[in-house]
Amino acid sequence: MATSSERSPPPFPDSEDQDVLEEVGGRDSDEEDDEVDDLFMSTSNPPLTKMDTTLTPASHPSDVLMKPPSDIMDDPIIEPVGSQAEIKPTSEFVSEPSDDFVDLTNNITDSPEAQRAAIDTTEIPLDEPSDEFVDIFGGESEAQREEVVVVADVTVEAAAGRSEVTSDVKDPPDDRKTGSDDEQEAKETSTDSIIDLSDDLPASETPQPAPASNTFVDPLVDFLSDAPPAADAKIRSRATVDLFEDEGNDLFTEPRQTKSAKQLQKSLFGERDEDLFGEPLGAASKKPVSRDLKSKPVTTKAASDVSDTGGPLQDSDPADIFSEEAVTTVPSIKKTSTVNSKTNGVHSEEETDIFAEATVELSLDSPRDERMKDVTIKPSASAPAVSAAASLAKPQSASLEELDEEEEEEQEDKFEIVISVKDPEKIGDGMNAYMAYKVTTQTSLPMFRNKTFTVRRRFSDFLGLYEKLSEKHGPNGFIVPPPPEKSILGMTKMKVGKDDSSSADFVERRRAALERYLQRVVNHPSLLQDPDVREFLEREELPRAVSTQALSGAGFLKMINKATDAVSKMTIKMNESDVWFEEKLQEVESADQQFRKLHAMVESLVVHRKELSLNTASFAKSTAMLGSAEDNTALSRALSQLAEVEDKMEQLHQEQATNDTFSFAELIADYIRLLGAVRGSFDHRMKAWQRWQDAQTVLQKKRETEAKLLWANKPDKLQLAKEEIAEWEVKVTQYERDFDRVSATVRKEVSRFDKEKARNFKREIINYLECLLHSQQQLIKYWDAFLPEAKAIA
Amino acid sequence: MMEEVNEVTSSLSVHGHNIKVTEVLKDGDTLTFLVVSQKLSGTGEYHVDRTYDDFEWLQQHLFSQEDVPGIQGVIFPSLPAKAQVNASAKAMKQLGFLGLGEWLPYCKALESFLRQIVAHSILGKNKAVEILLTSSDPPGRQRVKKNIFNRLSQAVEERRKEGHKDVDEFFQSERVRNLVLTGCAKTAAERFLDVVQSEQKIAVACGHFSASLHLCVEPGEDPDKQAFSKVCVKLSEVFDSMKKNMTSVAENNMNTLGLGLDMESRCQEAEKEMLFRRTCKLVELETARRNAEKAKPLKKAAMEEEKKAAETEFDHICGVAKQEVARFKAARVEMLQQALVQWCEKQLLTAKETADQFNQHLQAFRGMA
C-alpha cells in the first residue's frame, strides 16, 4: 500500500503521468506519430500546401514554395512580419500572398477533411489536422503578437492575460464587444486593429480588412484561419487564376473594409457569409464554404480537446470546460451575435492556449508528404459531420453561462455517452473458445474523435479494463464499477456448445451486465477521462489482457469478502475520527444484506414466473387436445381459440420473467457488486489511515531515539536522527494529506453512488412499469378477443 | 329409514336453483357445511348444517333406488372426494381445485352437486334430498353399508369389461368419446391447477418482495437517501398491487374455469361410470342369453325368465341412459360455456383494474423528482 500512495500526491497521478507523456514525450505507445511531430508538421505544413496549390493558381511556384515553408518552419513569427514588409510596396506580391491564402486555405480546408478521414480510418490522421490548426493559430497569434509588440505593449499583456484566464467564460464576450467597438476604430488605425487581433480571432479578422487595404501580410496570416476557405471556395467556383487574383484582392480589400465597418457587431461567420459569399462568390459555392468556415472552429476545438484529453486529469477543469464551451459556441454562432461573441472569446483563448504549445515545438522539422495528400481531399466532405456536431452541441449552449459555477455538475450531466454491447459471438472451439462482443459507443463528447465507433472486445478485455482501473483509481478512494464475474459453469456450457435456453439466457445476461458495467464506467466523470477507458472504447486492437483468471467467478467474490473482512477487523483497531464514515460503513453493510435478500426474492419470483410460463404452455396444449376431442363444434372452436390465447399468454409470462430478471434481479446483482466496490473504497481509506498511523509511530520512535541520543550525548548520530525525523515528519504530513484526500474522495464518491443509485432504480422501475403496463394491455386485448368466442358457444 | 324415504314421492319443498352452500366451519377435524335453501312457500329459508357424511349418505340413497326402473342408466352427479382438514398431500392432489382457497371451491362443488340432484328428473324426487336439505337432524351420522356401486369392486371388474364390444352403435361411440374426453378433461384440469398454483406462488413471492422492500428504507435527512427510500416504498406498493393482481387472477381462474374443468372432469367420470354399469348389464344379459340357449330343458324356463328380466332391465337402462347422455351433453356444454364466459369477464375486469393501477404507479414514478 505504501507504494501506491507514494505515487499519488496529486489527485490523479497516473493520468497525469500519462498526460505529460502524451504532451511532451509524444504518444509513441498509443499512436504512431508523436504529437510533437504532428504539431510541428502542421506548422510546416501550411507552407507545404502552399506549394501545392500555388502551383495551379499562381505562377510563382519556386519562390513562394521555397520561401514560406522555410520561413514558417524556422520562425513563424518573423515570417509574417517580413512578408508584410514585402507585400506592402509591390503589387506583384499581392498575388503571392493570395497564393499563400489559397494554400493555407487548402490546408485549413484540409484539416476538416483530414478529420473527416480520420473519422473513418484511424486516430493518427486526427491528430494532424488538430495540430495543424494549433500551428496555424499558433503561428498567427504569434505573428500578431509580434506585431503587437511592435505597435502596442498593452495588447501583449492582454493576450497573455487571456491565455491564462482560459476558464473564464464571461470575459470573452465582453472582450468581444469591446473588440467590436475597437474594430470600428481599427479601420482607421492599424494599431487598434492589432489589439483586437490579440484579443479575439474574430476581432482580428474584422480589423484585417483595414490592414488589407494597407496590404498588411499579418492580417492575411490571420485570414489563414478564417478567410482561406473563402478564397478556396472562390477558386473552386471560378477556377480561374485571374479571378482569384483580382477578386482575392477585392475580397480582402474592398468588401472587408466596407462591410466590416457596417456590420461590426455581427458575428464573425455571419459577416463572412455576407461579405465573401454575398458579393464575390457564386451562389453555388456558398454552402460548402460556409460550412467549412464553421467546421474550422469545430476542428480547432476538437484539436484542443484532443490535446487536452491527452492529459485530461491534470488540467481537466479548465481545459474541458473550455473545449466544451468551444463546441457549444460553434453552432450558436449562426444564431445570435451575443453567443457569437462568446465563442469568439473562447476562440481566442483557445488560440492562445494552443499557441503556447505550438511555440514550444516550432523549431522542429516536418514530414511534408502527408500534407500534400491532404490537400487533394475535398473540404465539403467535412460538412455533414460538422453540422451534426453543431446540432449535438446546441443544447449545451444554453447552459453556457452557468458553466462557471457548476462546472462539475455540468460535466456530469452533459456527459452524453451511450454504450451498447451487442452481438455476442462465440469465437473458436473447444476449451479455447471465448465470447466476443461488439462495443459501440455513441457520444456527443468532444473528447472522442467520432460520434460513433465500434470495437470488438472479448470478455477478458472487460475484466482487464476493470483491473487497470481499480489498480489506478482504487487507492484514491474511487468506486470503480466492477464487471460481471467470470462464470465457469456458464462459460463451460458455451464452450461445450450447448445451445439450450439456459446458455442463451446466460449470454444475454452477461451481455447486458457488460453493457451496464461500461455505461457505469463512462458515467463516472473521472473514469471517463482515463486513457485506458478511451483506449478500450476506441482502439481497434487491444493487447490481450492477461491474469484475469484471478478475477474469475467465485474467487472474485471471495476476494471482495476477504477485503471486507479485513476492513471490519481494521475498524476495530481504527478509532474512527469521522462519524460519517462509521455510519456509512454500517449503512453499506446493511444495504448489502438487504440487497442480497432482495436478490434472492426476485430470483425466486423469476423462477415462479418461468414455471407459470411453462405451465401455461402445457395447459394450452391440453386445452387444444380437449378442443380436438370435443364434438360440440362451438365448444371445440372456443377451446382451440383458448389454446391460442394461452399460447400468447405464455409469451407474456415469458417476457415478464425476462423483465423481472433484467429490471430487478440483474440490477440488484449489480448493486451487490457495487456495494462491494464501495466497501473496497472504504478499505482503501483505511489503508491510507493505517499508513499514516504507521508513519506516526515510526516518527514517535525516531523522536525517542533522538531523545536518548541527546541524553547519551552522541552528536554524530544525533544529526542522522534529526535528518530521519525531518524525513518522517514530511512523510507523516504527506500521508495525512493522502488520507484526507482519500477520505474526501470516498465521501464524494459515496454520495455520488447514493445519488446514482436512487436515479438508477427509479429509471429501471419506470421501465419496468412500462413493460408491465404494456403486458396488461396486451392481456386485455387477448381477453377482449376471446370473450365473444366464449359467448358464441351454445 | 330407507323405506321411509322411498315411500314419500312428493317433490321438494324448496327451490332447487338457488340452493347454496354458504359457509364451511371447521370443527376439529370435521368440516361442517351450511346449506341454505329457499322455501317454496313464503319467504323463509332453511339453514342446515351438513357434514361430508351427510352428503355421502344422500349419494348412497340415490344409488340404491332399486325400485326405479333403469336407475343404473342415470348419470349420477358426482360427489367430490372427501375433504379433510389436515389432508395429506396426496389427498389434496386428488381434490385438485377443490382443495384450494380455504374450501370455497369445495363448497361450490357441493352446491352444484346438490343443484344437479334437485334438478334431475329422477333423483330430485327422492325423499332423501328433501331430508338433507330441510331436516334439522343430520341424517348421515349412521354408517350405511356400501352397495353395488362400491367403487372398489368396480375397479376390479373394469379391466375385464371395459373393452367389451357394444351391441349399440350409439353407446359404442359414446364410450369411445367419453374415454378420450375423460382423459383430456382430467389433464386439462390438472394443468390448469398447475397454472393457478404458480400464480399463487408468484403472488406470495411478490408479497415477500414488497415486504422486504420496506426494509430498504433508510432513515436520515440526506436527500439522496430519502429519494431512494421513496423509490423503495413506491416500488413496494407496486409489488403489492402486483401481488393483489396475481391473487385475483388466480382466484378468478380457480372459481370459474378451474371449477368448470373440475366439474367437467368429474362429470365425464360419472358418465363413464354409467356407461360402465350399462356395459356390465350388457355382459350380464349376454350371459343370460347364452345360458338360456344352452340351458337344459329343466332349467330352461327359469333361464328364459332370467333372460327376460335382464332384457327388460337392460332396455330400461338403455332408455334412461340415452336420455341421460343427451341431457348430460347439453348440461356440460352450458356449464363449460358459463365457466368460460365468467372466467373471461372476470379476468378482463381484473386486467383492466390492474392496468389502471399500474398506470397510476407509473405516473407517480414519473412525477417523482
CSV table of N, CA and C in Angstrom, one decimal, chain B residues 143-232:
chain,number,residue,atom,x,y,z
B,143,ARG,N,-73.7,-45.2,9.8
B,143,ARG,CA,-73.0,-45.8,8.6
B,143,ARG,C,-74.0,-46.5,7.7
B,144,VAL,N,-73.8,-46.3,6.5
B,144,VAL,CA,-74.6,-47.0,5.5
B,144,VAL,C,-73.7,-48.1,4.9
B,145,LYS,N,-74.3,-49.2,4.7
B,145,LYS,CA,-73.4,-50.2,4.1
B,145,LYS,C,-73.2,-49.9,2.6
B,146,LYS,N,-72.0,-50.3,2.2
B,146,LYS,CA,-71.7,-50.0,0.8
B,146,LYS,C,-72.5,-50.9,-0.1
B,147,ASN,N,-73.0,-50.5,-1.2
B,147,ASN,CA,-73.8,-51.3,-2.1
B,147,ASN,C,-73.2,-51.6,-3.4
B,148,ILE,N,-73.9,-51.9,-4.3
B,148,ILE,CA,-73.4,-52.4,-5.6
B,148,ILE,C,-72.5,-51.4,-6.3
B,149,PHE,N,-72.6,-50.2,-5.9
B,149,PHE,CA,-71.8,-49.2,-6.6
B,149,PHE,C,-70.5,-48.9,-6.0
B,150,ASN,N,-70.1,-49.9,-5.1
B,150,ASN,CA,-68.8,-49.8,-4.5
B,150,ASN,C,-67.7,-49.7,-5.5
B,151,ARG,N,-67.0,-48.6,-5.3
B,151,ARG,CA,-66.0,-48.3,-6.3
B,151,ARG,C,-64.9,-49.3,-6.4
B,152,LEU,N,-64.6,-49.9,-5.3
B,152,LEU,CA,-63.5,-50.9,-5.3
B,152,LEU,C,-63.8,-52.0,-6.2
B,153,SER,N,-65.0,-52.6,-6.0
B,153,SER,CA,-65.3,-53.7,-6.9
B,153,SER,C,-65.3,-53.3,-8.4
B,154,GLN,N,-65.8,-52.1,-8.6
B,154,GLN,CA,-65.8,-51.6,-9.9
B,154,GLN,C,-64.4,-51.7,-10.6
B,155,ALA,N,-63.5,-51.2,-9.8
B,155,ALA,CA,-62.1,-51.1,-10.3
B,155,ALA,C,-61.6,-52.5,-10.8
B,156,VAL,N,-62.0,-53.5,-10.0
B,156,VAL,CA,-61.5,-54.8,-10.4
B,156,VAL,C,-62.2,-55.3,-11.7
B,157,GLU,N,-63.5,-55.1,-11.7
B,157,GLU,CA,-64.2,-55.5,-12.9
B,157,GLU,C,-63.9,-54.8,-14.2
B,158,GLU,N,-63.5,-53.5,-13.9
B,158,GLU,CA,-63.4,-52.6,-15.0
B,158,GLU,C,-62.6,-53.1,-16.2
B,159,ARG,N,-61.4,-53.6,-15.8
B,159,ARG,CA,-60.4,-54.0,-16.8
B,159,ARG,C,-61.1,-55.1,-17.8
B,160,ARG,N,-61.8,-55.9,-17.1
B,160,ARG,CA,-62.3,-57.0,-17.9
B,160,ARG,C,-63.4,-56.6,-18.9
B,161,LYS,N,-64.2,-55.7,-18.4
B,161,LYS,CA,-65.4,-55.4,-19.2
B,161,LYS,C,-65.4,-54.1,-20.0
B,162,GLU,N,-64.4,-53.3,-19.7
B,162,GLU,CA,-64.4,-52.0,-20.3
B,162,GLU,C,-64.3,-52.1,-21.9
B,163,GLY,N,-63.5,-53.1,-22.3
B,163,GLY,CA,-63.3,-53.2,-23.7
B,163,GLY,C,-64.4,-54.0,-24.4
B,164,HIS,N,-65.5,-54.4,-23.7
B,164,HIS,CA,-66.5,-55.2,-24.3
B,164,HIS,C,-67.2,-54.6,-25.4
B,165,LYS,N,-67.3,-55.3,-26.5
B,165,LYS,CA,-67.9,-54.8,-27.7
B,165,LYS,C,-69.4,-54.5,-27.4
B,166,ASP,N,-69.8,-53.4,-27.8
B,166,ASP,CA,-71.2,-53.0,-27.6
B,166,ASP,C,-72.1,-53.4,-28.7
B,167,VAL,N,-73.3,-53.6,-28.4
B,167,VAL,CA,-74.3,-54.0,-29.4
B,167,VAL,C,-74.9,-52.8,-30.1
B,168,ASP,N,-74.8,-51.7,-29.3
B,168,ASP,CA,-75.5,-50.5,-29.8
B,168,ASP,C,-74.4,-49.5,-30.3
B,169,GLU,N,-74.5,-49.1,-31.6
B,169,GLU,CA,-73.5,-48.2,-32.1
B,169,GLU,C,-73.4,-46.9,-31.4
B,170,PHE,N,-74.6,-46.4,-31.0
B,170,PHE,CA,-74.6,-45.1,-30.2
B,170,PHE,C,-73.7,-45.2,-29.0
B,171,PHE,N,-74.0,-46.2,-28.2
B,171,PHE,CA,-73.2,-46.4,-26.9
B,171,PHE,C,-71.8,-46.7,-27.2
B,172,GLN,N,-71.5,-47.4,-28.2
B,172,GLN,CA,-70.1,-47.7,-28.6
B,172,GLN,C,-69.3,-46.5,-28.8
B,173,SER,N,-69.9,-45.6,-29.7
B,173,SER,CA,-69.2,-44.4,-30.0
B,173,SER,C,-69.1,-43.5,-28.8
B,174,GLU,N,-70.2,-43.5,-28.0
B,174,GLU,CA,-70.3,-42.6,-26.8
B,174,GLU,C,-69.2,-43.1,-25.8
B,175,ARG,N,-69.0,-44.4,-25.7
B,175,ARG,CA,-68.0,-44.9,-24.8
B,175,ARG,C,-66.6,-44.5,-25.3
B,176,VAL,N,-66.3,-44.6,-26.6
B,176,VAL,CA,-65.0,-44.1,-27.1
B,176,VAL,C,-64.8,-42.7,-26.8
B,177,ARG,N,-65.8,-41.9,-27.1
B,177,ARG,CA,-65.7,-40.4,-27.0
B,177,ARG,C,-65.4,-40.1,-25.5
B,178,ASN,N,-66.2,-40.7,-24.7
B,178,ASN,CA,-66.1,-40.5,-23.3
B,178,ASN,C,-64.8,-40.8,-22.7
B,179,LEU,N,-64.2,-41.9,-23.2
B,179,LEU,CA,-62.9,-42.3,-22.7
B,179,LEU,C,-61.9,-41.2,-23.0
B,180,VAL,N,-61.9,-40.7,-24.3
B,180,VAL,CA,-61.0,-39.7,-24.7
B,180,VAL,C,-61.2,-38.4,-23.9
B,181,LEU,N,-62.4,-38.0,-23.8
B,181,LEU,CA,-62.7,-36.7,-23.1
B,181,LEU,C,-62.4,-36.8,-21.6
B,182,THR,N,-62.6,-37.9,-21.0
B,182,THR,CA,-62.3,-38.1,-19.6
B,182,THR,C,-60.8,-37.8,-19.4
B,183,GLY,N,-60.0,-38.4,-20.2
B,183,GLY,CA,-58.6,-38.2,-20.1
B,183,GLY,C,-58.2,-36.8,-20.3
B,184,CYS,N,-58.7,-36.2,-21.4
B,184,CYS,CA,-58.4,-34.8,-21.7
B,184,CYS,C,-58.8,-33.8,-20.7
B,185,ALA,N,-60.0,-34.0,-20.2
B,185,ALA,CA,-60.5,-33.1,-19.2
B,185,ALA,C,-59.7,-33.2,-17.9
B,186,LYS,N,-59.3,-34.4,-17.6
B,186,LYS,CA,-58.5,-34.6,-16.4
B,186,LYS,C,-57.2,-33.9,-16.5
B,187,THR,N,-56.5,-34.1,-17.6
B,187,THR,CA,-55.2,-33.4,-17.8
B,187,THR,C,-55.4,-31.9,-17.8
B,188,ALA,N,-56.4,-31.4,-18.6
B,188,ALA,CA,-56.6,-30.0,-18.7
B,188,ALA,C,-56.8,-29.4,-17.3
B,189,ALA,N,-57.6,-30.1,-16.5
B,189,ALA,CA,-57.9,-29.6,-15.1
B,189,ALA,C,-56.6,-29.6,-14.3
B,190,GLU,N,-55.8,-30.6,-14.5
B,190,GLU,CA,-54.5,-30.7,-13.7
B,190,GLU,C,-53.6,-29.6,-14.1
B,191,ARG,N,-53.5,-29.4,-15.5
B,191,ARG,CA,-52.6,-28.4,-16.0
B,191,ARG,C,-53.0,-27.0,-15.5
B,192,PHE,N,-54.3,-26.8,-15.5
B,192,PHE,CA,-54.8,-25.5,-15.1
B,192,PHE,C,-54.5,-25.3,-13.6
B,193,LEU,N,-54.7,-26.4,-12.9
B,193,LEU,CA,-54.3,-26.3,-11.5
B,193,LEU,C,-52.9,-25.9,-11.3
B,194,ASP,N,-52.0,-26.4,-12.1
B,194,ASP,CA,-50.6,-26.0,-12.0
B,194,ASP,C,-50.5,-24.5,-12.3
B,195,VAL,N,-51.2,-24.1,-13.3
B,195,VAL,CA,-51.1,-22.7,-13.6
B,195,VAL,C,-51.5,-21.8,-12.4
B,196,VAL,N,-52.6,-22.2,-11.8
B,196,VAL,CA,-53.2,-21.5,-10.7
B,196,VAL,C,-52.2,-21.5,-9.5
B,197,GLN,N,-51.6,-22.7,-9.3
B,197,GLN,CA,-50.7,-22.8,-8.2
B,197,GLN,C,-49.4,-21.9,-8.4
B,198,SER,N,-49.0,-21.9,-9.7
B,198,SER,CA,-47.8,-21.0,-10.0
B,198,SER,C,-48.2,-19.5,-9.7
B,199,GLU,N,-49.4,-19.2,-10.1
B,199,GLU,CA,-49.8,-17.8,-9.9
B,199,GLU,C,-49.9,-17.5,-8.4
B,200,GLN,N,-50.3,-18.5,-7.6
B,200,GLN,CA,-50.4,-18.2,-6.2
B,200,GLN,C,-49.0,-18.1,-5.6
B,201,LYS,N,-48.1,-18.9,-6.2
B,201,LYS,CA,-46.7,-18.7,-5.7
B,201,LYS,C,-46.1,-17.3,-6.1
B,202,ILE,N,-46.4,-16.9,-7.3
B,202,ILE,CA,-46.0,-15.6,-7.7
B,202,ILE,C,-46.5,-14.5,-6.8
B,203,ALA,N,-47.8,-14.7,-6.5
B,203,ALA,CA,-48.4,-13.7,-5.6
B,203,ALA,C,-47.7,-13.7,-4.2
B,204,VAL,N,-47.4,-14.8,-3.7
B,204,VAL,CA,-46.6,-14.9,-2.5
B,204,VAL,C,-45.3,-14.2,-2.6
B,205,ALA,N,-44.6,-14.6,-3.7
B,205,ALA,CA,-43.3,-14.0,-3.9
B,205,ALA,C,-43.3,-12.5,-4.0
B,206,CYS,N,-44.3,-12.0,-4.7
B,206,CYS,CA,-44.5,-10.5,-4.8
B,206,CYS,C,-44.7,-9.9,-3.4
B,207,GLY,N,-45.5,-10.6,-2.7
B,207,GLY,CA,-45.8,-10.1,-1.3
B,207,GLY,C,-44.5,-10.1,-0.5
B,208,HIS,N,-43.7,-11.1,-0.6
B,208,HIS,CA,-42.4,-11.1,0.1
B,208,HIS,C,-41.5,-10.0,-0.3
B,209,PHE,N,-41.5,-9.8,-1.6
B,209,PHE,CA,-40.6,-8.8,-2.2
B,209,PHE,C,-41.1,-7.4,-1.7
B,210,SER,N,-42.4,-7.2,-1.8
B,210,SER,CA,-42.9,-6.0,-1.3
B,210,SER,C,-42.6,-5.7,0.1
B,211,ALA,N,-42.7,-6.7,0.9
B,211,ALA,CA,-42.5,-6.5,2.4
B,211,ALA,C,-41.0,-6.2,2.6
B,212,SER,N,-40.1,-6.9,1.9
B,212,SER,CA,-38.7,-6.7,2.2
B,212,SER,C,-38.2,-5.4,1.6
B,213,LEU,N,-38.9,-4.9,0.7
B,213,LEU,CA,-38.5,-3.6,0.2
B,213,LEU,C,-38.7,-2.5,1.2
B,214,HIS,N,-39.6,-2.7,2.1
B,214,HIS,CA,-39.7,-1.8,3.2
B,214,HIS,C,-38.5,-1.7,4.1
B,215,LEU,N,-37.8,-2.8,4.1
B,215,LEU,CA,-36.6,-2.9,5.0
B,215,LEU,C,-35.5,-2.0,4.4
B,216,CYS,N,-35.6,-1.8,3.1
B,216,CYS,CA,-34.6,-0.9,2.5
B,216,CYS,C,-34.7,0.5,2.8
B,217,VAL,N,-35.8,0.9,3.4
B,217,VAL,CA,-36.0,2.3,3.7
B,217,VAL,C,-35.0,2.7,4.8
B,218,GLU,N,-34.2,3.7,4.4
B,218,GLU,CA,-33.2,4.1,5.4
B,218,GLU,C,-33.6,5.4,6.0
B,219,PRO,N,-33.4,5.5,7.3
B,219,PRO,CA,-33.7,6.8,7.9
B,219,PRO,C,-32.6,7.8,7.6
B,220,GLY,N,-32.9,9.1,7.8
B,220,GLY,CA,-31.9,10.1,7.6
B,220,GLY,C,-32.4,11.2,6.8
B,221,GLU,N,-31.7,12.3,6.9
B,221,GLU,CA,-32.1,13.6,6.2
B,221,GLU,C,-31.6,13.7,4.8
B,222,ASP,N,-30.6,12.9,4.5
B,222,ASP,CA,-29.9,13.0,3.2
B,222,ASP,C,-30.9,12.9,2.1
B,223,PRO,N,-31.0,13.9,1.2
B,223,PRO,CA,-32.0,13.8,0.2
B,223,PRO,C,-31.9,12.6,-0.8
B,224,ASP,N,-30.6,12.2,-1.0
B,224,ASP,CA,-30.4,11.1,-1.9
B,224,ASP,C,-31.0,9.8,-1.2
B,225,LYS,N,-30.7,9.7,0.0
B,225,LYS,CA,-31.2,8.6,0.8
B,225,LYS,C,-32.7,8.6,0.8
B,226,GLN,N,-33.3,9.8,1.0
B,226,GLN,CA,-34.7,9.9,1.1
B,226,GLN,C,-35.3,9.5,-0.3
B,227,ALA,N,-34.6,10.0,-1.3
B,227,ALA,CA,-35.1,9.7,-2.6
B,227,ALA,C,-35.2,8.2,-2.9
B,228,PHE,N,-34.1,7.5,-2.4
B,228,PHE,CA,-34.1,6.0,-2.6
B,228,PHE,C,-35.1,5.4,-1.8
B,229,SER,N,-35.3,5.9,-0.5
B,229,SER,CA,-36.3,5.3,0.3
B,229,SER,C,-37.7,5.4,-0.3
B,230,LYS,N,-37.9,6.6,-0.9
B,230,LYS,CA,-39.2,6.8,-1.5
B,230,LYS,C,-39.4,5.9,-2.7
B,231,VAL,N,-38.3,5.7,-3.4
B,231,VAL,CA,-38.4,4.7,-4.5
B,231,VAL,C,-38.8,3.3,-4.0
B,232,CYS,N,-38.1,3.0,-2.9
B,232,CYS,CA,-38.4,1.6,-2.4
B,232,CYS,C,-39.8,1.5,-1.9
